[in-house]
């Protein structure tokens, strides 16, 4: 009885394994079709009509899959056009991303209030002296004109405001101003509890 059950199970697993197999031809075909599809999306992003291009970029970032989102974000972040950069930033923030803010304090030693604030935000201190804090955006507050995150006590708190292609972040007790660099990251100076830091937020995927 036991032997027959084991044999049946072996046959079942063998059938599942055989069914789950993907041939090289199938893989090549799917990859080719995906490359062709992404090329067509790239063509939409490069449409000479700026309004169509921006609409395509916004849609792909906010509703596309991982590949489509990555394609559109890179297109927008590396664009020299201010309207494109502003649109890509707004679309990224509207997609409720998780942002990692990396800060390097200017002073060799930071104050106790800075350290307390970073810990209260759930941040981490690294051996090289930098700190990082993770924020999960949770929506846009029309009244305060900002994208917010939800604190551990379930209170909403403004994190980001956008003016043209300049981004302002509120961390601790101060607003810091950031601009996009050529690598697709937001860079700026951020003061937290009187300690000045050089900050960076990577947006490219």
PDB file of N, CA, C and O in Angstrom, residues 101-166:
ATOM      1  N   UNK A 101      16.332  57.766   2.476  1.00  0.00           N
ATOM      2  CA  UNK A 101      17.092  59.007   2.568  1.00  0.00           C
ATOM      3  C   UNK A 101      18.409  58.702   3.272  1.00  0.00           C
ATOM      4  O   UNK A 101      18.430  58.259   4.421  1.00  0.00           O
ATOM      5  N   UNK A 102      19.509  58.911   2.555  1.00  0.00           N
ATOM      6  CA  UNK A 102      20.837  58.686   3.115  1.00  0.00           C
ATOM      7  C   UNK A 102      21.458  60.037   3.451  1.00  0.00           C
ATOM      8  O   UNK A 102      21.496  60.930   2.604  1.00  0.00           O
ATOM      9  N   UNK A 103      21.940  60.174   4.674  1.00  0.00           N
ATOM     10  CA  UNK A 103      22.484  61.448   5.137  1.00  0.00           C
ATOM     11  C   UNK A 103      23.896  61.267   5.707  1.00  0.00           C
ATOM     12  O   UNK A 103      24.132  60.328   6.471  1.00  0.00           O
ATOM     13  N   UNK A 104      24.769  62.182   5.341  1.00  0.00           N
ATOM     14  CA  UNK A 104      26.121  62.193   5.885  1.00  0.00           C
ATOM     15  C   UNK A 104      26.294  63.490   6.690  1.00  0.00           C
ATOM     16  O   UNK A 104      26.371  64.577   6.105  1.00  0.00           O
ATOM     17  N   UNK A 105      26.361  63.384   8.011  1.00  0.00           N
ATOM     18  CA  UNK A 105      26.525  64.585   8.829  1.00  0.00           C
ATOM     19  C   UNK A 105      27.817  65.328   8.485  1.00  0.00           C
ATOM     20  O   UNK A 105      28.859  64.700   8.242  1.00  0.00           O
ATOM     21  N   UNK A 106      27.737  66.646   8.451  1.00  0.00           N
ATOM     22  CA  UNK A 106      28.916  67.461   8.155  1.00  0.00           C
ATOM     23  C   UNK A 106      29.884  67.447   9.331  1.00  0.00           C
ATOM     24  O   UNK A 106      31.102  67.352   9.150  1.00  0.00           O
ATOM     25  N   UNK A 107      29.369  67.528  10.549  1.00  0.00           N
ATOM     26  CA  UNK A 107      30.213  67.514  11.749  1.00  0.00           C
ATOM     27  C   UNK A 107      30.719  66.096  12.024  1.00  0.00           C
ATOM     28  O   UNK A 107      30.056  65.105  11.699  1.00  0.00           O
ATOM     29  N   UNK A 108      31.898  66.000  12.622  1.00  0.00           N
ATOM     30  CA  UNK A 108      32.458  64.690  12.954  1.00  0.00           C
ATOM     31  C   UNK A 108      31.608  63.973  14.002  1.00  0.00           C
ATOM     32  O   UNK A 108      31.489  62.746  13.981  1.00  0.00           O
ATOM     33  N   UNK A 109      31.036  64.738  14.917  1.00  0.00           N
ATOM     34  CA  UNK A 109      30.179  64.157  15.947  1.00  0.00           C
ATOM     35  C   UNK A 109      28.821  64.851  15.916  1.00  0.00           C
ATOM     36  O   UNK A 109      28.747  66.080  15.849  1.00  0.00           O
ATOM     37  N   UNK A 110      27.773  64.063  15.957  1.00  0.00           N
ATOM     38  CA  UNK A 110      26.420  64.625  15.939  1.00  0.00           C
ATOM     39  C   UNK A 110      25.890  64.763  17.361  1.00  0.00           C
ATOM     40  O   UNK A 110      26.321  64.059  18.283  1.00  0.00           O
ATOM     41  N   UNK A 111      24.926  65.679  17.515  1.00  0.00           N
ATOM     42  CA  UNK A 111      24.352  65.931  18.830  1.00  0.00           C
ATOM     43  C   UNK A 111      23.385  64.834  19.257  1.00  0.00           C
ATOM     44  O   UNK A 111      22.898  64.044  18.436  1.00  0.00           O
ATOM     45  N   UNK A 112      23.091  64.814  20.526  1.00  0.00           N
ATOM     46  CA  UNK A 112      22.219  63.790  21.083  1.00  0.00           C
ATOM     47  C   UNK A 112      20.803  63.905  20.529  1.00  0.00           C
ATOM     48  O   UNK A 112      20.120  62.899  20.325  1.00  0.00           O
ATOM     49  N   UNK A 113      20.361  65.145  20.229  1.00  0.00           N
ATOM     50  CA  UNK A 113      19.004  65.317  19.698  1.00  0.00           C
ATOM     51  C   UNK A 113      18.899  64.783  18.265  1.00  0.00           C
ATOM     52  O   UNK A 113      17.863  64.245  17.868  1.00  0.00           O
ATOM     53  N   UNK A 114      19.969  64.925  17.499  1.00  0.00           N
ATOM     54  CA  UNK A 114      20.003  64.348  16.154  1.00  0.00           C
ATOM     55  C   UNK A 114      19.882  62.829  16.243  1.00  0.00           C
ATOM     56  O   UNK A 114      19.087  62.205  15.523  1.00  0.00           O
ATOM     57  N   UNK A 115      20.662  62.229  17.111  1.00  0.00           N
ATOM     58  CA  UNK A 115      20.652  60.775  17.256  1.00  0.00           C
ATOM     59  C   UNK A 115      19.293  60.275  17.718  1.00  0.00           C
ATOM     60  O   UNK A 115      18.789  59.250  17.227  1.00  0.00           O
ATOM     61  N   UNK A 116      18.673  61.002  18.638  1.00  0.00           N
ATOM     62  CA  UNK A 116      17.339  60.605  19.109  1.00  0.00           C
ATOM     63  C   UNK A 116      16.316  60.676  17.995  1.00  0.00           C
ATOM     64  O   UNK A 116      15.449  59.805  17.863  1.00  0.00           O
ATOM     65  N   UNK A 117      16.405  61.746  17.178  1.00  0.00           N
ATOM     66  CA  UNK A 117      15.436  61.913  16.092  1.00  0.00           C
ATOM     67  C   UNK A 117      15.566  60.802  15.054  1.00  0.00           C
ATOM     68  O   UNK A 117      14.566  60.249  14.593  1.00  0.00           O
ATOM     69  N   UNK A 118      16.793  60.467  14.690  1.00  0.00           N
ATOM     70  CA  UNK A 118      17.013  59.398  13.715  1.00  0.00           C
ATOM     71  C   UNK A 118      16.469  58.074  14.249  1.00  0.00           C
ATOM     72  O   UNK A 118      15.806  57.312  13.529  1.00  0.00           O
ATOM     73  N   UNK A 119      16.695  57.799  15.518  1.00  0.00           N
ATOM     74  CA  UNK A 119      16.173  56.564  16.122  1.00  0.00           C
ATOM     75  C   UNK A 119      14.651  56.583  16.161  1.00  0.00           C
ATOM     76  O   UNK A 119      13.999  55.567  15.916  1.00  0.00           O
ATOM     77  N   UNK A 120      14.067  57.753  16.472  1.00  0.00           N
ATOM     78  CA  UNK A 120      12.610  57.862  16.526  1.00  0.00           C
ATOM     79  C   UNK A 120      11.981  57.626  15.155  1.00  0.00           C
ATOM     80  O   UNK A 120      10.851  57.134  15.057  1.00  0.00           O
ATOM     81  N   UNK A 121      12.714  57.959  14.097  1.00  0.00           N
ATOM     82  CA  UNK A 121      12.225  57.752  12.734  1.00  0.00           C
ATOM     83  C   UNK A 121      12.497  56.337  12.240  1.00  0.00           C
ATOM     84  O   UNK A 121      12.168  56.005  11.092  1.00  0.00           O
ATOM     85  N   UNK A 122      13.108  55.517  13.092  1.00  0.00           N
ATOM     86  CA  UNK A 122      13.428  54.155  12.687  1.00  0.00           C
ATOM     87  C   UNK A 122      14.650  54.068  11.809  1.00  0.00           C
ATOM     88  O   UNK A 122      14.844  53.078  11.099  1.00  0.00           O
ATOM     89  N   UNK A 123      15.494  55.106  11.850  1.00  0.00           N
ATOM     90  CA  UNK A 123      16.686  55.134  11.011  1.00  0.00           C
ATOM     91  C   UNK A 123      17.796  54.251  11.536  1.00  0.00           C
ATOM     92  O   UNK A 123      17.727  53.736  12.657  1.00  0.00           O
ATOM     93  N   UNK A 124      18.831  54.094  10.715  1.00  0.00           N
ATOM     94  CA  UNK A 124      19.972  53.262  11.101  1.00  0.00           C
ATOM     95  C   UNK A 124      21.269  54.046  10.957  1.00  0.00           C
ATOM     96  O   UNK A 124      21.402  54.899  10.077  1.00  0.00           O
ATOM     97  N   UNK A 125      22.223  53.749  11.821  1.00  0.00           N
ATOM     98  CA  UNK A 125      23.541  54.375  11.809  1.00  0.00           C
ATOM     99  C   UNK A 125      24.537  53.383  11.228  1.00  0.00           C
ATOM    100  O   UNK A 125      24.617  52.238  11.663  1.00  0.00           O
ATOM    101  N   UNK A 126      25.316  53.822  10.243  1.00  0.00           N
ATOM    102  CA  UNK A 126      26.254  52.931   9.572  1.00  0.00           C
ATOM    103  C   UNK A 126      27.674  53.157  10.082  1.00  0.00           C
ATOM    104  O   UNK A 126      28.003  54.238  10.588  1.00  0.00           O
ATOM    105  N   UNK A 127      28.538  52.149   9.905  1.00  0.00           N
ATOM    106  CA  UNK A 127      29.924  52.274  10.374  1.00  0.00           C
ATOM    107  C   UNK A 127      30.698  53.425   9.731  1.00  0.00           C
ATOM    108  O   UNK A 127      31.634  53.963  10.335  1.00  0.00           O
ATOM    109  N   UNK A 128      30.312  53.814   8.491  1.00  0.00           N
ATOM    110  CA  UNK A 128      31.038  54.892   7.811  1.00  0.00           C
ATOM    111  C   UNK A 128      30.582  56.281   8.252  1.00  0.00           C
ATOM    112  O   UNK A 128      31.024  57.293   7.697  1.00  0.00           O
ATOM    113  N   UNK A 129      29.677  56.347   9.234  1.00  0.00           N
ATOM    114  CA  UNK A 129      29.233  57.634   9.754  1.00  0.00           C
ATOM    115  C   UNK A 129      27.960  58.156   9.128  1.00  0.00           C
ATOM    116  O   UNK A 129      27.409  59.157   9.597  1.00  0.00           O
ATOM    117  N   UNK A 130      27.470  57.514   8.076  1.00  0.00           N
ATOM    118  CA  UNK A 130      26.225  57.955   7.451  1.00  0.00           C
ATOM    119  C   UNK A 130      25.027  57.345   8.180  1.00  0.00           C
ATOM    120  O   UNK A 130      25.170  56.378   8.927  1.00  0.00           O
ATOM    121  N   UNK A 131      23.872  57.944   7.946  1.00  0.00           N
ATOM    122  CA  UNK A 131      22.637  57.404   8.507  1.00  0.00           C
ATOM    123  C   UNK A 131      21.628  57.265   7.368  1.00  0.00           C
ATOM    124  O   UNK A 131      21.731  57.960   6.346  1.00  0.00           O
ATOM    125  N   UNK A 132      20.677  56.372   7.529  1.00  0.00           N
ATOM    126  CA  UNK A 132      19.629  56.215   6.521  1.00  0.00           C
ATOM    127  C   UNK A 132      18.285  56.074   7.211  1.00  0.00           C
ATOM    128  O   UNK A 132      18.186  55.463   8.274  1.00  0.00           O
ATOM    129  N   UNK A 133      17.279  56.672   6.581  1.00  0.00           N
ATOM    130  CA  UNK A 133      15.918  56.601   7.097  1.00  0.00           C
ATOM    131  C   UNK A 133      15.002  56.216   5.946  1.00  0.00           C
ATOM    132  O   UNK A 133      15.122  56.743   4.838  1.00  0.00           O
ATOM    133  N   UNK A 134      14.095  55.275   6.195  1.00  0.00           N
ATOM    134  CA  UNK A 134      13.173  54.791   5.170  1.00  0.00           C
ATOM    135  C   UNK A 134      11.791  55.399   5.402  1.00  0.00           C
ATOM    136  O   UNK A 134      11.261  55.349   6.521  1.00  0.00           O
ATOM    137  N   UNK A 135      11.228  55.962   4.341  1.00  0.00           N
ATOM    138  CA  UNK A 135       9.885  56.540   4.399  1.00  0.00           C
ATOM    139  C   UNK A 135       9.014  55.881   3.331  1.00  0.00           C
ATOM    140  O   UNK A 135       9.417  55.777   2.175  1.00  0.00           O
ATOM    141  N   UNK A 136       7.815  55.466   3.718  1.00  0.00           N
ATOM    142  CA  UNK A 136       6.838  54.919   2.754  1.00  0.00           C
ATOM    143  C   UNK A 136       5.750  55.963   2.545  1.00  0.00           C
ATOM    144  O   UNK A 136       4.983  56.268   3.455  1.00  0.00           O
ATOM    145  N   UNK A 137       5.738  56.560   1.349  1.00  0.00           N
ATOM    146  CA  UNK A 137       4.702  57.555   1.066  1.00  0.00           C
ATOM    147  C   UNK A 137       3.336  56.894   1.072  1.00  0.00           C
ATOM    148  O   UNK A 137       3.190  55.741   0.652  1.00  0.00           O
ATOM    149  N   UNK A 138       2.328  57.636   1.544  1.00  0.00           N
ATOM    150  CA  UNK A 138       0.989  57.051   1.702  1.00  0.00           C
ATOM    151  C   UNK A 138      -0.101  57.884   1.045  1.00  0.00           C
ATOM    152  O   UNK A 138      -1.285  57.637   1.271  1.00  0.00           O
ATOM    153  N   UNK A 139       0.283  58.878   0.237  1.00  0.00           N
ATOM    154  CA  UNK A 139      -0.733  59.660  -0.447  1.00  0.00           C
ATOM    155  C   UNK A 139      -0.377  61.131  -0.509  1.00  0.00           C
ATOM    156  O   UNK A 139       0.699  61.557  -0.063  1.00  0.00           O
ATOM    157  N   UNK A 140      -1.304  61.905  -1.079  1.00  0.00           N
ATOM    158  CA  UNK A 140      -1.103  63.342  -1.245  1.00  0.00           C
ATOM    159  C   UNK A 140      -2.173  64.094  -0.463  1.00  0.00           C
ATOM    160  O   UNK A 140      -3.364  63.767  -0.543  1.00  0.00           O
ATOM    161  N   UNK A 141      -1.751  65.082   0.320  1.00  0.00           N
ATOM    162  CA  UNK A 141      -2.660  65.900   1.117  1.00  0.00           C
ATOM    163  C   UNK A 141      -2.906  67.214   0.380  1.00  0.00           C
ATOM    164  O   UNK A 141      -2.011  68.061   0.293  1.00  0.00           O
ATOM    165  N   UNK A 142      -4.089  67.369  -0.176  1.00  0.00           N
ATOM    166  CA  UNK A 142      -4.414  68.576  -0.947  1.00  0.00           C
ATOM    167  C   UNK A 142      -4.339  69.832  -0.100  1.00  0.00           C
ATOM    168  O   UNK A 142      -3.846  70.873  -0.540  1.00  0.00           O
ATOM    169  N   UNK A 143      -4.841  69.766   1.137  1.00  0.00           N
ATOM    170  CA  UNK A 143      -4.887  70.948   1.997  1.00  0.00           C
ATOM    171  C   UNK A 143      -3.495  71.478   2.294  1.00  0.00           C
ATOM    172  O   UNK A 143      -3.271  72.702   2.326  1.00  0.00           O
ATOM    173  N   UNK A 144      -2.548  70.575   2.525  1.00  0.00           N
ATOM    174  CA  UNK A 144      -1.192  71.009   2.865  1.00  0.00           C
ATOM    175  C   UNK A 144      -0.244  70.965   1.663  1.00  0.00           C
ATOM    176  O   UNK A 144       0.930  71.304   1.795  1.00  0.00           O
ATOM    177  N   UNK A 145      -0.758  70.526   0.511  1.00  0.00           N
ATOM    178  CA  UNK A 145       0.018  70.473  -0.731  1.00  0.00           C
ATOM    179  C   UNK A 145       1.317  69.694  -0.538  1.00  0.00           C
ATOM    180  O   UNK A 145       2.411  70.165  -0.863  1.00  0.00           O
ATOM    181  N   UNK A 146       1.187  68.486   0.012  1.00  0.00           N
ATOM    182  CA  UNK A 146       2.378  67.673   0.245  1.00  0.00           C
ATOM    183  C   UNK A 146       2.042  66.194   0.188  1.00  0.00           C
ATOM    184  O   UNK A 146       0.896  65.793   0.415  1.00  0.00           O
ATOM    185  N   UNK A 147       3.057  65.391  -0.133  1.00  0.00           N
ATOM    186  CA  UNK A 147       2.941  63.944  -0.015  1.00  0.00           C
ATOM    187  C   UNK A 147       3.321  63.587   1.418  1.00  0.00           C
ATOM    188  O   UNK A 147       4.293  64.126   1.964  1.00  0.00           O
ATOM    189  N   UNK A 148       2.574  62.687   2.009  1.00  0.00           N
ATOM    190  CA  UNK A 148       2.788  62.412   3.433  1.00  0.00           C
ATOM    191  C   UNK A 148       3.140  60.944   3.670  1.00  0.00           C
ATOM    192  O   UNK A 148       2.985  60.090   2.798  1.00  0.00           O
ATOM    193  N   UNK A 149       3.633  60.685   4.867  1.00  0.00           N
ATOM    194  CA  UNK A 149       3.847  59.320   5.323  1.00  0.00           C
ATOM    195  C   UNK A 149       3.141  59.161   6.663  1.00  0.00           C
ATOM    196  O   UNK A 149       2.768  60.159   7.295  1.00  0.00           O
ATOM    197  N   UNK A 150       2.934  57.928   7.077  1.00  0.00           N
ATOM    198  CA  UNK A 150       2.214  57.664   8.323  1.00  0.00           C
ATOM    199  C   UNK A 150       3.222  57.271   9.400  1.00  0.00           C
ATOM    200  O   UNK A 150       3.971  56.295   9.242  1.00  0.00           O
ATOM    201  N   UNK A 151       3.237  58.026  10.478  1.00  0.00           N
ATOM    202  CA  UNK A 151       4.165  57.793  11.579  1.00  0.00           C
ATOM    203  C   UNK A 151       3.739  56.553  12.373  1.00  0.00           C
ATOM    204  O   UNK A 151       2.602  56.080  12.239  1.00  0.00           O
ATOM    205  N   UNK A 152       4.642  56.016  13.217  1.00  0.00           N
ATOM    206  CA  UNK A 152       4.292  54.843  14.037  1.00  0.00           C
ATOM    207  C   UNK A 152       3.050  55.028  14.901  1.00  0.00           C
ATOM    208  O   UNK A 152       2.355  54.063  15.217  1.00  0.00           O
ATOM    209  N   UNK A 153       2.743  56.299  15.271  1.00  0.00           N
ATOM    210  CA  UNK A 153       1.543  56.552  16.075  1.00  0.00           C
ATOM    211  C   UNK A 153       0.303  56.768  15.206  1.00  0.00           C
ATOM    212  O   UNK A 153      -0.724  57.254  15.675  1.00  0.00           O
ATOM    213  N   UNK A 154       0.421  56.434  13.897  1.00  0.00           N
ATOM    214  CA  UNK A 154      -0.674  56.526  12.921  1.00  0.00           C
ATOM    215  C   UNK A 154      -1.053  57.953  12.545  1.00  0.00           C
ATOM    216  O   UNK A 154      -2.090  58.166  11.914  1.00  0.00           O
ATOM    217  N   UNK A 155      -0.238  58.918  12.889  1.00  0.00           N
ATOM    218  CA  UNK A 155      -0.479  60.299  12.461  1.00  0.00           C
ATOM    219  C   UNK A 155       0.160  60.538  11.094  1.00  0.00           C
ATOM    220  O   UNK A 155       1.235  60.028  10.800  1.00  0.00           O
ATOM    221  N   UNK A 156      -0.543  61.315  10.251  1.00  0.00           N
ATOM    222  CA  UNK A 156       0.013  61.681   8.960  1.00  0.00           C
ATOM    223  C   UNK A 156       0.993  62.845   9.143  1.00  0.00           C
ATOM    224  O   UNK A 156       0.735  63.768   9.904  1.00  0.00           O
ATOM    225  N   UNK A 157       2.088  62.784   8.406  1.00  0.00           N
ATOM    226  CA  UNK A 157       3.077  63.851   8.506  1.00  0.00           C
ATOM    227  C   UNK A 157       3.603  64.184   7.123  1.00  0.00           C
ATOM    228  O   UNK A 157       3.986  63.296   6.357  1.00  0.00           O
ATOM    229  N   UNK A 158       3.598  65.466   6.772  1.00  0.00           N
ATOM    230  CA  UNK A 158       4.109  65.900   5.474  1.00  0.00           C
ATOM    231  C   UNK A 158       5.570  65.501   5.324  1.00  0.00           C
ATOM    232  O   UNK A 158       6.364  65.653   6.250  1.00  0.00           O
ATOM    233  N   UNK A 159       5.914  64.999   4.152  1.00  0.00           N
ATOM    234  CA  UNK A 159       7.304  64.653   3.883  1.00  0.00           C
ATOM    235  C   UNK A 159       7.851  65.413   2.684  1.00  0.00           C
ATOM    236  O   UNK A 159       8.978  65.900   2.732  1.00  0.00           O
ATOM    237  N   UNK A 160       7.041  65.540   1.620  1.00  0.00           N
ATOM    238  CA  UNK A 160       7.567  66.078   0.365  1.00  0.00           C
ATOM    239  C   UNK A 160       6.657  67.150  -0.206  1.00  0.00           C
ATOM    240  O   UNK A 160       5.433  66.997  -0.235  1.00  0.00           O
ATOM    241  N   UNK A 161       7.288  68.230  -0.661  1.00  0.00           N
ATOM    242  CA  UNK A 161       6.610  69.245  -1.470  1.00  0.00           C
ATOM    243  C   UNK A 161       7.410  69.435  -2.747  1.00  0.00           C
ATOM    244  O   UNK A 161       8.635  69.294  -2.743  1.00  0.00           O
ATOM    245  N   UNK A 162       6.705  69.748  -3.828  1.00  0.00           N
ATOM    246  CA  UNK A 162       7.344  69.866  -5.138  1.00  0.00           C
ATOM    247  C   UNK A 162       7.025  71.216  -5.747  1.00  0.00           C
ATOM    248  O   UNK A 162       5.863  71.606  -5.842  1.00  0.00           O
ATOM    249  N   UNK A 163       8.075  71.925  -6.177  1.00  0.00           N
ATOM    250  CA  UNK A 163       7.922  73.198  -6.873  1.00  0.00           C
ATOM    251  C   UNK A 163       8.788  73.128  -8.117  1.00  0.00           C
ATOM    252  O   UNK A 163      10.024  73.096  -8.017  1.00  0.00           O
ATOM    253  N   UNK A 164       8.139  73.098  -9.300  1.00  0.00           N
ATOM    254  CA  UNK A 164       8.865  72.871 -10.560  1.00  0.00           C
ATOM    255  C   UNK A 164       9.633  71.562 -10.411  1.00  0.00           C
ATOM    256  O   UNK A 164       9.041  70.527 -10.175  1.00  0.00           O
ATOM    257  N   UNK A 165      10.975  71.592 -10.540  1.00  0.00           N
ATOM    258  CA  UNK A 165      11.732  70.359 -10.365  1.00  0.00           C
ATOM    259  C   UNK A 165      12.580  70.394  -9.093  1.00  0.00           C
ATOM    260  O   UNK A 165      13.540  69.651  -8.949  1.00  0.00           O
ATOM    261  N   UNK A 166      12.199  71.269  -8.152  1.00  0.00           N
ATOM    262  CA  UNK A 166      12.867  71.333  -6.855  1.00  0.00           C
ATOM    263  C   UNK A 166      12.001  70.639  -5.814  1.00  0.00           C
ATOM    264  O   UNK A 166      10.814  70.914  -5.693  1.00  0.00           O
TER     265      UNK A 166
END
